[in-house]
PDB file of C-alpha atoms and ligand atoms in Angstrom:
ATOM      1  CA  MET A   1     105.576 -43.284 -49.476  1.00  0.00           C
ATOM      2  CA  THR A   2     103.401 -46.297 -48.961  1.00  0.00           C
ATOM      3  CA  SER A   3     102.666 -46.161 -45.265  1.00  0.00           C
ATOM      4  CA  VAL A   4     101.021 -42.711 -45.234  1.00  0.00           C
ATOM      5  CA  THR A   5      97.815 -44.631 -45.752  1.00  0.00           C
ATOM      6  CA  LYS A   6      96.785 -47.118 -43.140  1.00  0.00           C
ATOM      7  CA  HIS A   7      96.277 -50.797 -43.774  1.00  0.00           C
ATOM      8  CA  ARG A   8      93.029 -51.267 -45.676  1.00  0.00           C
ATOM      9  CA  PRO A   9      90.643 -54.212 -45.693  1.00  0.00           C
ATOM     10  CA  LYS A  10      89.928 -56.002 -48.984  1.00  0.00           C
ATOM     11  CA  ARG A  11      86.652 -55.017 -50.662  1.00  0.00           C
ATOM     12  CA  SER A  12      84.294 -57.057 -52.774  1.00  0.00           C
ATOM     13  CA  LYS A  13      84.525 -56.606 -56.573  1.00  0.00           C
ATOM     14  CA  LYS A  14      81.539 -56.119 -58.892  1.00  0.00           C
ATOM     15  CA  LYS A  15      81.485 -55.142 -62.569  1.00  0.00           C
ATOM     16  CA  ARG A  16      80.527 -51.465 -63.105  1.00  0.00           C
ATOM     17  CA  PRO A  17      81.378 -48.874 -65.802  1.00  0.00           C
ATOM     18  CA  PRO A  18      84.962 -47.679 -65.267  1.00  0.00           C
ATOM     19  CA  LEU A  19      85.507 -44.454 -63.345  1.00  0.00           C
ATOM     20  CA  SER A  20      86.253 -41.124 -64.980  1.00  0.00           C
ATOM     21  CA  ALA A  21      87.425 -37.821 -63.472  1.00  0.00           C
ATOM     22  CA  GLY A  22      84.120 -36.075 -64.228  1.00  0.00           C
ATOM     23  CA  SER A  23      81.863 -38.807 -62.891  1.00  0.00           C
ATOM     24  CA  VAL A  24      82.915 -39.430 -59.305  1.00  0.00           C
ATOM     25  CA  SER A  25      83.085 -37.395 -56.097  1.00  0.00           C
ATOM     26  CA  LYS A  26      86.569 -36.613 -54.793  1.00  0.00           C
ATOM     27  CA  HIS A  27      85.267 -37.361 -51.295  1.00  0.00           C
ATOM     28  CA  LEU A  28      84.415 -40.960 -52.240  1.00  0.00           C
ATOM     29  CA  LEU A  29      87.878 -41.409 -53.730  1.00  0.00           C
ATOM     30  CA  TYR A  30      89.480 -39.915 -50.591  1.00  0.00           C
ATOM     31  CA  GLN A  31      87.530 -42.220 -48.306  1.00  0.00           C
ATOM     32  CA  ALA A  32      88.520 -45.280 -50.340  1.00  0.00           C
ATOM     33  CA  SER A  33      92.206 -44.394 -50.679  1.00  0.00           C
ATOM     34  CA  VAL A  34      93.168 -42.464 -47.553  1.00  0.00           C
ATOM     35  CA  GLN A  35      90.805 -43.433 -44.768  1.00  0.00           C
ATOM     36  CA  ASN A  36      90.296 -46.699 -42.975  1.00  0.00           C
ATOM     37  CA  VAL A  37      87.715 -45.708 -40.395  1.00  0.00           C
ATOM     38  CA  GLU A  38      86.980 -49.277 -39.280  1.00  0.00           C
ATOM     39  CA  ALA A  39      90.602 -49.901 -38.281  1.00  0.00           C
ATOM     40  CA  GLU A  40      90.925 -46.425 -36.804  1.00  0.00           C
ATOM     41  CA  ILE A  41      87.870 -46.824 -34.594  1.00  0.00           C
ATOM     42  CA  ASP A  42      89.015 -50.347 -33.615  1.00  0.00           C
ATOM     43  CA  PHE A  43      92.242 -48.787 -32.355  1.00  0.00           C
ATOM     44  CA  VAL A  44      90.558 -45.867 -30.562  1.00  0.00           C
ATOM     45  CA  ASP A  45      87.884 -48.015 -28.919  1.00  0.00           C
ATOM     46  CA  GLN A  46      90.286 -50.728 -27.727  1.00  0.00           C
ATOM     47  CA  THR A  47      92.994 -48.322 -26.556  1.00  0.00           C
ATOM     48  CA  TYR A  48      90.537 -46.228 -24.540  1.00  0.00           C
ATOM     49  CA  PHE A  49      89.178 -49.431 -22.972  1.00  0.00           C
ATOM     50  CA  ASP A  50      92.692 -50.679 -22.172  1.00  0.00           C
ATOM     51  CA  LEU A  51      93.591 -47.365 -20.520  1.00  0.00           C
ATOM     52  CA  ARG A  52      90.350 -46.682 -18.658  1.00  0.00           C
ATOM     53  CA  CYS A  53      88.714 -50.126 -18.145  1.00  0.00           C
ATOM     54  CA  ARG A  54      85.449 -48.732 -19.479  1.00  0.00           C
ATOM     55  CA  ARG A  55      84.019 -47.943 -22.894  1.00  0.00           C
ATOM     56  CA  ALA A  56      84.199 -44.407 -24.332  1.00  0.00           C
ATOM     57  CA  VAL A  57      80.866 -42.790 -25.207  1.00  0.00           C
ATOM     58  CA  ARG A  58      81.437 -39.198 -26.335  1.00  0.00           C
ATOM     59  CA  LEU A  59      83.847 -38.838 -29.275  1.00  0.00           C
ATOM     60  CA  ARG A  60      84.836 -35.631 -31.070  1.00  0.00           C
ATOM     61  CA  GLU A  61      86.351 -35.865 -34.538  1.00  0.00           C
ATOM     62  CA  ASP A  62      88.356 -32.682 -35.194  1.00  0.00           C
ATOM     63  CA  PHE A  63      88.898 -31.736 -38.876  1.00  0.00           C
ATOM     64  CA  CYS A  64      86.106 -34.227 -39.575  1.00  0.00           C
ATOM     65  CA  GLY A  65      85.690 -33.497 -43.303  1.00  0.00           C
ATOM     66  CA  THR A  66      82.766 -35.682 -44.385  1.00  0.00           C
ATOM     67  CA  GLY A  67      82.323 -37.137 -40.874  1.00  0.00           C
ATOM     68  CA  HIS A  68      83.149 -40.639 -42.091  1.00  0.00           C
ATOM     69  CA  THR A  69      84.833 -41.557 -38.787  1.00  0.00           C
ATOM     70  CA  SER A  70      82.047 -40.044 -36.659  1.00  0.00           C
ATOM     71  CA  CYS A  71      79.522 -42.202 -38.529  1.00  0.00           C
ATOM     72  CA  GLU A  72      81.598 -45.309 -37.849  1.00  0.00           C
ATOM     73  CA  TRP A  73      81.632 -44.406 -34.125  1.00  0.00           C
ATOM     74  CA  VAL A  74      77.836 -44.188 -33.809  1.00  0.00           C
ATOM     75  CA  ARG A  75      77.447 -47.443 -35.772  1.00  0.00           C
ATOM     76  CA  ARG A  76      79.592 -49.279 -33.198  1.00  0.00           C
ATOM     77  CA  ARG A  77      77.358 -49.047 -30.103  1.00  0.00           C
ATOM     78  CA  GLU A  78      73.913 -47.656 -29.534  1.00  0.00           C
ATOM     79  CA  THR A  79      75.203 -45.529 -26.637  1.00  0.00           C
ATOM     80  CA  ASN A  80      77.934 -43.841 -28.704  1.00  0.00           C
ATOM     81  CA  LEU A  81      77.711 -40.102 -29.475  1.00  0.00           C
ATOM     82  CA  ALA A  82      79.849 -38.329 -32.099  1.00  0.00           C
ATOM     83  CA  PHE A  83      80.580 -34.655 -32.749  1.00  0.00           C
ATOM     84  CA  GLY A  84      82.456 -33.727 -35.948  1.00  0.00           C
ATOM     85  CA  LEU A  85      84.058 -30.291 -36.313  1.00  0.00           C
ATOM     86  CA  ASP A  86      85.100 -28.803 -39.645  1.00  0.00           C
ATOM     87  CA  ILE A  87      85.152 -25.316 -41.136  1.00  0.00           C
ATOM     88  CA  ASP A  88      84.325 -26.293 -44.716  1.00  0.00           C
ATOM     89  CA  VAL A  89      80.619 -25.917 -45.492  1.00  0.00           C
ATOM     90  CA  ASP A  90      80.687 -27.877 -48.757  1.00  0.00           C
ATOM     91  CA  THR A  91      82.539 -30.869 -47.293  1.00  0.00           C
ATOM     92  CA  LEU A  92      80.169 -30.976 -44.308  1.00  0.00           C
ATOM     93  CA  ALA A  93      77.165 -30.756 -46.664  1.00  0.00           C
ATOM     94  CA  TRP A  94      78.516 -33.709 -48.697  1.00  0.00           C
ATOM     95  CA  GLY A  95      78.963 -35.640 -45.466  1.00  0.00           C
ATOM     96  CA  ARG A  96      75.389 -34.946 -44.350  1.00  0.00           C
ATOM     97  CA  GLU A  97      73.943 -35.938 -47.733  1.00  0.00           C
ATOM     98  CA  ASN A  98      76.076 -39.021 -48.267  1.00  0.00           C
ATOM     99  CA  GLU A  99      77.337 -40.285 -44.905  1.00  0.00           C
ATOM    100  CA  ILE A 100      74.739 -39.242 -42.336  1.00  0.00           C
ATOM    101  CA  ALA A 101      71.953 -40.088 -44.784  1.00  0.00           C
ATOM    102  CA  ARG A 102      73.123 -43.740 -44.886  1.00  0.00           C
ATOM    103  CA  LEU A 103      72.794 -44.157 -41.116  1.00  0.00           C
ATOM    104  CA  ASP A 104      69.637 -45.555 -39.575  1.00  0.00           C
ATOM    105  CA  PRO A 105      67.457 -43.029 -37.657  1.00  0.00           C
ATOM    106  CA  SER A 106      68.802 -43.959 -34.202  1.00  0.00           C
ATOM    107  CA  GLN A 107      72.400 -43.605 -35.401  1.00  0.00           C
ATOM    108  CA  ARG A 108      71.617 -40.320 -37.159  1.00  0.00           C
ATOM    109  CA  GLU A 109      70.315 -38.810 -33.892  1.00  0.00           C
ATOM    110  CA  ARG A 110      73.644 -39.527 -32.209  1.00  0.00           C
ATOM    111  CA  VAL A 111      75.961 -37.729 -34.647  1.00  0.00           C
ATOM    112  CA  SER A 112      76.339 -33.965 -35.095  1.00  0.00           C
ATOM    113  CA  LEU A 113      78.489 -32.425 -37.818  1.00  0.00           C
ATOM    114  CA  LEU A 114      79.227 -28.857 -36.736  1.00  0.00           C
ATOM    115  CA  GLN A 115      80.685 -26.076 -38.838  1.00  0.00           C
ATOM    116  CA  ARG A 116      83.241 -24.912 -36.284  1.00  0.00           C
ATOM    117  CA  ASP A 117      86.899 -24.030 -36.011  1.00  0.00           C
ATOM    118  CA  VAL A 118      88.658 -26.623 -33.837  1.00  0.00           C
ATOM    119  CA  LEU A 119      90.078 -23.688 -31.848  1.00  0.00           C
ATOM    120  CA  SER A 120      86.518 -22.625 -30.890  1.00  0.00           C
ATOM    121  CA  PRO A 121      84.645 -25.873 -30.203  1.00  0.00           C
ATOM    122  CA  GLY A 122      81.863 -24.185 -28.218  1.00  0.00           C
ATOM    123  CA  ASP A 123      79.729 -26.777 -26.457  1.00  0.00           C
ATOM    124  CA  ALA A 124      81.524 -29.756 -28.088  1.00  0.00           C
ATOM    125  CA  VAL A 125      83.292 -30.502 -24.794  1.00  0.00           C
ATOM    126  CA  GLY A 126      83.236 -33.150 -22.052  1.00  0.00           C
ATOM    127  CA  MET A 127      84.604 -35.748 -24.497  1.00  0.00           C
ATOM    128  CA  ASP A 128      85.970 -39.196 -23.696  1.00  0.00           C
ATOM    129  CA  CYS A 129      87.982 -39.194 -26.936  1.00  0.00           C
ATOM    130  CA  ILE A 130      89.096 -36.473 -29.333  1.00  0.00           C
ATOM    131  CA  LEU A 131      90.595 -37.473 -32.688  1.00  0.00           C
ATOM    132  CA  ALA A 132      92.829 -35.440 -35.012  1.00  0.00           C
ATOM    133  CA  MET A 133      93.531 -37.797 -37.893  1.00  0.00           C
ATOM    134  CA  ASN A 134      95.219 -37.812 -41.239  1.00  0.00           C
ATOM    135  CA  PHE A 135      97.753 -35.312 -39.955  1.00  0.00           C
ATOM    136  CA  SER A 136      95.250 -32.425 -40.231  1.00  0.00           C
ATOM    137  CA  TYR A 137      96.658 -30.701 -37.139  1.00  0.00           C
ATOM    138  CA  TRP A 138      99.901 -30.068 -39.078  1.00  0.00           C
ATOM    139  CA  LEU A 139      98.148 -26.996 -40.479  1.00  0.00           C
ATOM    140  CA  PHE A 140      99.265 -25.287 -37.247  1.00  0.00           C
ATOM    141  CA  LEU A 141     102.620 -23.991 -38.408  1.00  0.00           C
ATOM    142  CA  ASP A 142     104.247 -22.754 -35.220  1.00  0.00           C
ATOM    143  CA  ARG A 143     104.574 -23.723 -31.555  1.00  0.00           C
ATOM    144  CA  PRO A 144     102.182 -21.087 -30.140  1.00  0.00           C
ATOM    145  CA  SER A 145      99.300 -22.100 -32.425  1.00  0.00           C
ATOM    146  CA  MET A 146      99.899 -25.854 -31.957  1.00  0.00           C
ATOM    147  CA  LEU A 147     100.065 -25.327 -28.188  1.00  0.00           C
ATOM    148  CA  ARG A 148      96.831 -23.331 -28.250  1.00  0.00           C
ATOM    149  CA  TYR A 149      95.133 -26.188 -30.129  1.00  0.00           C
ATOM    150  CA  PHE A 150      96.465 -28.853 -27.728  1.00  0.00           C
ATOM    151  CA  ARG A 151      95.380 -26.815 -24.676  1.00  0.00           C
ATOM    152  CA  GLY A 152      91.918 -26.436 -26.169  1.00  0.00           C
ATOM    153  CA  VAL A 153      91.694 -30.180 -26.804  1.00  0.00           C
ATOM    154  CA  ARG A 154      92.708 -30.940 -23.222  1.00  0.00           C
ATOM    155  CA  GLU A 155      90.068 -28.552 -21.885  1.00  0.00           C
ATOM    156  CA  SER A 156      87.466 -30.230 -24.107  1.00  0.00           C
ATOM    157  CA  LEU A 157      88.148 -33.676 -22.612  1.00  0.00           C
ATOM    158  CA  ALA A 158      86.192 -35.113 -19.695  1.00  0.00           C
ATOM    159  CA  ASP A 159      88.178 -36.412 -16.725  1.00  0.00           C
ATOM    160  CA  GLY A 160      90.148 -39.417 -17.964  1.00  0.00           C
ATOM    161  CA  GLY A 161      89.672 -38.308 -21.573  1.00  0.00           C
ATOM    162  CA  VAL A 162      92.144 -39.359 -24.273  1.00  0.00           C
ATOM    163  CA  PHE A 163      93.413 -37.471 -27.340  1.00  0.00           C
ATOM    164  CA  PHE A 164      94.312 -39.557 -30.438  1.00  0.00           C
ATOM    165  CA  GLN A 165      96.455 -38.227 -33.288  1.00  0.00           C
ATOM    166  CA  ASP A 166      98.073 -40.021 -36.165  1.00  0.00           C
ATOM    167  CA  PHE A 167     101.541 -39.083 -37.311  1.00  0.00           C
ATOM    168  CA  TYR A 168     103.893 -39.918 -40.166  1.00  0.00           C
ATOM    169  CA  GLY A 169     107.603 -39.444 -40.628  1.00  0.00           C
ATOM    170  CA  GLY A 170     110.880 -40.979 -41.710  1.00  0.00           C
ATOM    171  CA  SER A 171     113.439 -39.809 -44.267  1.00  0.00           C
ATOM    172  CA  GLU A 172     110.994 -40.081 -47.191  1.00  0.00           C
ATOM    173  CA  SER A 173     108.658 -37.567 -45.580  1.00  0.00           C
ATOM    174  CA  MET A 174     111.259 -34.859 -46.323  1.00  0.00           C
ATOM    175  CA  GLU A 175     111.524 -35.712 -50.012  1.00  0.00           C
ATOM    176  CA  GLU A 176     109.753 -33.980 -52.876  1.00  0.00           C
ATOM    177  CA  ARG A 177     108.229 -37.027 -54.543  1.00  0.00           C
ATOM    178  CA  GLU A 178     105.054 -38.589 -55.928  1.00  0.00           C
ATOM    179  CA  ASP A 179     103.871 -42.053 -54.932  1.00  0.00           C
ATOM    180  CA  GLU A 180     101.081 -43.949 -56.635  1.00  0.00           C
ATOM    181  CA  ARG A 181      98.880 -46.711 -55.313  1.00  0.00           C
ATOM    182  CA  GLU A 182      96.121 -48.709 -56.995  1.00  0.00           C
ATOM    183  CA  CYS A 183      92.846 -48.420 -55.076  1.00  0.00           C
ATOM    184  CA  GLU A 184      89.205 -49.283 -55.537  1.00  0.00           C
ATOM    185  CA  LEU A 185      85.821 -47.983 -54.447  1.00  0.00           C
ATOM    186  CA  PRO A 186      83.659 -50.273 -52.291  1.00  0.00           C
ATOM    187  CA  ASP A 187      81.855 -51.291 -55.522  1.00  0.00           C
ATOM    188  CA  GLY A 188      85.149 -52.578 -56.951  1.00  0.00           C
ATOM    189  CA  ARG A 189      85.865 -49.824 -59.490  1.00  0.00           C
ATOM    190  CA  ALA A 190      89.573 -49.067 -59.739  1.00  0.00           C
ATOM    191  CA  PHE A 191      91.477 -45.798 -59.645  1.00  0.00           C
ATOM    192  CA  THR A 192      94.989 -44.591 -58.895  1.00  0.00           C
ATOM    193  CA  TYR A 193      95.738 -42.521 -55.794  1.00  0.00           C
ATOM    194  CA  ILE A 194      98.706 -40.173 -56.148  1.00  0.00           C
ATOM    195  CA  TRP A 195     100.317 -38.674 -53.029  1.00  0.00           C
ATOM    196  CA  ASP A 196     102.357 -35.660 -54.112  1.00  0.00           C
ATOM    197  CA  GLN A 197     104.871 -34.263 -51.618  1.00  0.00           C
ATOM    198  CA  HIS A 198     105.145 -31.259 -53.858  1.00  0.00           C
ATOM    199  CA  ARG A 199     107.457 -28.985 -51.913  1.00  0.00           C
ATOM    200  CA  TYR A 200     109.402 -29.230 -48.687  1.00  0.00           C
ATOM    201  CA  GLU A 201     111.373 -26.384 -47.116  1.00  0.00           C
ATOM    202  CA  PRO A 202     114.013 -27.653 -44.674  1.00  0.00           C
ATOM    203  CA  VAL A 203     114.543 -24.221 -43.110  1.00  0.00           C
ATOM    204  CA  THR A 204     110.925 -23.651 -42.086  1.00  0.00           C
ATOM    205  CA  GLY A 205     109.779 -27.286 -42.081  1.00  0.00           C
ATOM    206  CA  ARG A 206     106.867 -26.243 -44.271  1.00  0.00           C
ATOM    207  CA  MET A 207     105.520 -28.638 -46.844  1.00  0.00           C
ATOM    208  CA  HIS A 208     102.971 -28.410 -49.623  1.00  0.00           C
ATOM    209  CA  CYS A 209     101.242 -31.722 -50.348  1.00  0.00           C
ATOM    210  CA  LYS A 210      98.568 -32.652 -52.842  1.00  0.00           C
ATOM    211  CA  ILE A 211      96.368 -35.599 -53.658  1.00  0.00           C
ATOM    212  CA  HIS A 212      95.594 -36.401 -57.303  1.00  0.00           C
ATOM    213  CA  PHE A 213      93.492 -39.236 -58.702  1.00  0.00           C
ATOM    214  CA  ALA A 214      93.931 -40.942 -62.099  1.00  0.00           C
ATOM    215  CA  PHE A 215      91.555 -43.242 -63.952  1.00  0.00           C
ATOM    216  CA  ASP A 216      91.848 -46.063 -66.470  1.00  0.00           C
ATOM    217  CA  ASP A 217      90.170 -43.941 -69.200  1.00  0.00           C
ATOM    218  CA  GLY A 218      93.179 -41.569 -69.106  1.00  0.00           C
ATOM    219  CA  THR A 219      91.422 -38.753 -67.209  1.00  0.00           C
ATOM    220  CA  GLU A 220      92.892 -37.287 -64.033  1.00  0.00           C
ATOM    221  CA  MET A 221      91.636 -35.258 -61.086  1.00  0.00           C
ATOM    222  CA  ARG A 222      94.643 -33.071 -60.298  1.00  0.00           C
ATOM    223  CA  ASP A 223      94.910 -31.165 -56.997  1.00  0.00           C
ATOM    224  CA  ALA A 224      91.776 -32.802 -55.605  1.00  0.00           C
ATOM    225  CA  PHE A 225      93.091 -31.958 -52.127  1.00  0.00           C
ATOM    226  CA  GLU A 226      95.931 -29.656 -51.081  1.00  0.00           C
ATOM    227  CA  TYR A 227      97.628 -29.225 -47.739  1.00  0.00           C
ATOM    228  CA  HIS A 228      99.970 -26.509 -46.497  1.00  0.00           C
ATOM    229  CA  TRP A 229     101.546 -28.116 -43.475  1.00  0.00           C
ATOM    230  CA  ARG A 230     104.577 -28.050 -41.263  1.00  0.00           C
ATOM    231  CA  LEU A 231     106.364 -31.371 -41.015  1.00  0.00           C
ATOM    232  CA  TRP A 232     106.671 -31.786 -37.252  1.00  0.00           C
ATOM    233  CA  THR A 233     108.704 -34.403 -35.382  1.00  0.00           C
ATOM    234  CA  LEU A 234     107.455 -36.782 -32.699  1.00  0.00           C
ATOM    235  CA  PRO A 235     109.579 -35.290 -29.879  1.00  0.00           C
ATOM    236  CA  GLU A 236     108.291 -31.811 -30.733  1.00  0.00           C
ATOM    237  CA  MET A 237     104.713 -33.076 -30.537  1.00  0.00           C
ATOM    238  CA  ARG A 238     105.234 -34.881 -27.233  1.00  0.00           C
ATOM    239  CA  GLU A 239     106.932 -31.835 -25.682  1.00  0.00           C
ATOM    240  CA  LEU A 240     104.056 -29.586 -26.733  1.00  0.00           C
ATOM    241  CA  LEU A 241     101.458 -32.076 -25.487  1.00  0.00           C
ATOM    242  CA  ALA A 242     103.206 -32.153 -22.094  1.00  0.00           C
ATOM    243  CA  GLU A 243     103.358 -28.347 -22.079  1.00  0.00           C
ATOM    244  CA  ALA A 244      99.626 -28.278 -22.799  1.00  0.00           C
ATOM    245  CA  GLY A 245      99.095 -30.274 -19.597  1.00  0.00           C
ATOM    246  CA  PHE A 246      98.587 -33.863 -20.806  1.00  0.00           C
ATOM    247  CA  SER A 247      99.740 -36.191 -18.034  1.00  0.00           C
ATOM    248  CA  LYS A 248     101.105 -38.887 -20.359  1.00  0.00           C
ATOM    249  CA  THR A 249     101.703 -39.353 -24.082  1.00  0.00           C
ATOM    250  CA  THR A 250     102.403 -42.750 -25.625  1.00  0.00           C
ATOM    251  CA  VAL A 251     103.496 -43.486 -29.182  1.00  0.00           C
ATOM    252  CA  TYR A 252     101.944 -46.611 -30.728  1.00  0.00           C
ATOM    253  CA  TRP A 253     104.157 -47.935 -33.546  1.00  0.00           C
ATOM    254  CA  GLU A 254     102.971 -50.056 -36.456  1.00  0.00           C
ATOM    255  CA  GLY A 255     104.266 -53.632 -36.747  1.00  0.00           C
ATOM    256  CA  ASP A 256     105.639 -55.211 -39.946  1.00  0.00           C
ATOM    257  CA  GLU A 257     103.569 -57.229 -42.375  1.00  0.00           C
ATOM    258  CA  LEU A 258     105.267 -60.601 -42.875  1.00  0.00           C
ATOM    259  CA  ASP A 259     105.370 -62.747 -46.004  1.00  0.00           C
ATOM    260  CA  GLU A 260     104.771 -66.522 -45.972  1.00  0.00           C
ATOM    261  CA  ASP A 261     108.406 -67.106 -44.960  1.00  0.00           C
ATOM    262  CA  GLY A 262     107.983 -64.792 -41.976  1.00  0.00           C
ATOM    263  CA  GLU A 263     110.102 -62.035 -43.574  1.00  0.00           C
ATOM    264  CA  PRO A 264     108.974 -58.353 -43.402  1.00  0.00           C
ATOM    265  CA  THR A 265     107.412 -57.190 -46.693  1.00  0.00           C
ATOM    266  CA  GLY A 266     108.257 -53.537 -46.019  1.00  0.00           C
ATOM    267  CA  GLU A 267     104.569 -52.735 -45.444  1.00  0.00           C
ATOM    268  CA  GLY A 268     102.826 -52.099 -42.120  1.00  0.00           C
ATOM    269  CA  ASN A 269     100.482 -54.740 -40.657  1.00  0.00           C
ATOM    270  CA  GLY A 270      97.929 -52.375 -39.111  1.00  0.00           C
ATOM    271  CA  GLU A 271      98.815 -53.458 -35.538  1.00  0.00           C
ATOM    272  CA  PHE A 272     100.021 -50.635 -33.286  1.00  0.00           C
ATOM    273  CA  THR A 273     101.875 -51.166 -29.986  1.00  0.00           C
ATOM    274  CA  PRO A 274     103.537 -48.759 -27.520  1.00  0.00           C
ATOM    275  CA  THR A 275     107.213 -47.921 -27.967  1.00  0.00           C
ATOM    276  CA  GLU A 276     109.690 -45.420 -26.548  1.00  0.00           C
ATOM    277  CA  THR A 277     112.098 -45.760 -29.474  1.00  0.00           C
ATOM    278  CA  GLY A 278     110.533 -46.725 -32.804  1.00  0.00           C
ATOM    279  CA  GLU A 279     112.703 -47.700 -35.762  1.00  0.00           C
ATOM    280  CA  ALA A 280     114.541 -45.746 -38.472  1.00  0.00           C
ATOM    281  CA  ASP A 281     111.897 -46.627 -41.045  1.00  0.00           C
ATOM    282  CA  PRO A 282     112.051 -44.340 -44.132  1.00  0.00           C
ATOM    283  CA  ALA A 283     108.235 -44.053 -44.089  1.00  0.00           C
ATOM    284  CA  PHE A 284     106.494 -44.819 -40.830  1.00  0.00           C
ATOM    285  CA  ILE A 285     103.049 -44.181 -39.477  1.00  0.00           C
ATOM    286  CA  CYS A 286     102.075 -44.182 -35.820  1.00  0.00           C
ATOM    287  CA  TYR A 287      99.543 -42.901 -33.307  1.00  0.00           C
ATOM    288  CA  ILE A 288     100.158 -40.480 -30.457  1.00  0.00           C
ATOM    289  CA  VAL A 289      97.834 -41.191 -27.529  1.00  0.00           C
ATOM    290  CA  SER A 290      97.656 -38.447 -24.886  1.00  0.00           C
ATOM    291  CA  GLU A 291      95.913 -38.816 -21.536  1.00  0.00           C
ATOM    292  CA  LYS A 292      94.350 -35.837 -19.778  1.00  0.00           C
TER     293      LYS A 292
HETATM  294  C1  SAM B   1      92.932 -33.733 -44.250  1.00  0.00           C
HETATM  295  S1  SAM B   1      91.208 -33.297 -44.055  1.00  0.00           S
HETATM  296  C2  SAM B   1      90.853 -34.448 -42.797  1.00  0.00           C
HETATM  297  C3  SAM B   1      89.654 -35.286 -43.068  1.00  0.00           C
HETATM  298  C4  SAM B   1      89.426 -36.403 -42.053  1.00  0.00           C
HETATM  299  N1  SAM B   1      89.515 -35.957 -40.683  1.00  0.00           N
HETATM  300  C5  SAM B   1      90.373 -37.552 -42.220  1.00  0.00           C
HETATM  301  O1  SAM B   1      90.783 -38.142 -41.227  1.00  0.00           O
HETATM  302  O2  SAM B   1      90.718 -37.931 -43.329  1.00  0.00           O
HETATM  303  C6  SAM B   1      91.358 -31.745 -43.249  1.00  0.00           C
HETATM  304  C7  SAM B   1      90.036 -31.054 -42.917  1.00  0.00           C
HETATM  305  O3  SAM B   1      90.310 -30.039 -41.941  1.00  0.00           O
HETATM  306  C8  SAM B   1      89.407 -28.967 -42.147  1.00  0.00           C
HETATM  307  N2  SAM B   1      89.926 -27.803 -41.413  1.00  0.00           N
HETATM  308  C9  SAM B   1      90.993 -27.029 -41.747  1.00  0.00           C
HETATM  309  N3  SAM B   1      91.193 -26.093 -40.800  1.00  0.00           N
HETATM  310  C10 SAM B   1      90.249 -26.285 -39.827  1.00  0.00           C
HETATM  311  C11 SAM B   1      89.955 -25.667 -38.589  1.00  0.00           C
HETATM  312  N4  SAM B   1      90.684 -24.639 -38.138  1.00  0.00           N
HETATM  313  N5  SAM B   1      88.922 -26.126 -37.863  1.00  0.00           N
HETATM  314  C12 SAM B   1      88.176 -27.161 -38.311  1.00  0.00           C
HETATM  315  N6  SAM B   1      88.417 -27.804 -39.475  1.00  0.00           N
HETATM  316  C13 SAM B   1      89.441 -27.377 -40.232  1.00  0.00           C
HETATM  317  C14 SAM B   1      89.328 -28.844 -43.647  1.00  0.00           C
HETATM  318  O4  SAM B   1      88.151 -28.172 -44.043  1.00  0.00           O
HETATM  319  C15 SAM B   1      89.360 -30.325 -44.076  1.00  0.00           C
HETATM  320  O5  SAM B   1      88.066 -30.845 -44.251  1.00  0.00           O
END
């Protein structure tokens, strides 16, 4: 599945010693292969502005991991505030030491990484935007727990607040398969990202996915990340969001990348526009945008 990862910008290449499984952080590899925080924040910032005719200020990143997206938010404007919520102490610590530490002092003051369950956000409320990205919310395996999460998100939004989720689907999402993609760190060093849809149970909808990384020296980082998810559908999500009280949900669908003859290459182009239908793409990615 190629489109599970969003369109990524090209990075500059410099000569460095090749990577090896024992010599690089899995979080750096994840950021370089899975995340595209610049494009994600572009979408969030512009969509909120289009919907509300004003700029968002307070953003909460649920399941924030290293807080990579929160850091991008506070870099964007000097009024922006970010709150990242995650339960994993070690991942948050890596984020503080490696992401927050790279911010300048004024940016650092405007981002808080909080060790909190997204179901108990405490004072991380009154948000203009809440983000649940890279499908993390699929860890809620049944309707009651997903509904509880969505209700909590809605209550955490300020008036006019907007909830952003990404979503993937299509026939390939139900296959047990591995897909590889060549990636590189910002310093140009190459590695292979392996998305492993390890197990899928059609009766329960449960899936077990893994991320592995492989390197040119023959070493591998197996099971760097593992996810026990339910593979939800878009109509199920929109029905639950409505039940949770959101006044409107809109699906933004990714356009096709075109080759020099104007023919679709089969890859996404990173541009997302509203649709009420979508297309029967075997591997699609989209955003769900829900208004309080
Ligand atoms: C797939 S990562 C998402 C990282 C990042 N948000 C991204 O967009 O790539 C999922 C994260 O969710 C965190 N997590 C799992 N259950 C959680 C919960 N109930 N509350 C907060 N964080 C949770 C995990 O610790 C992990 O860091």
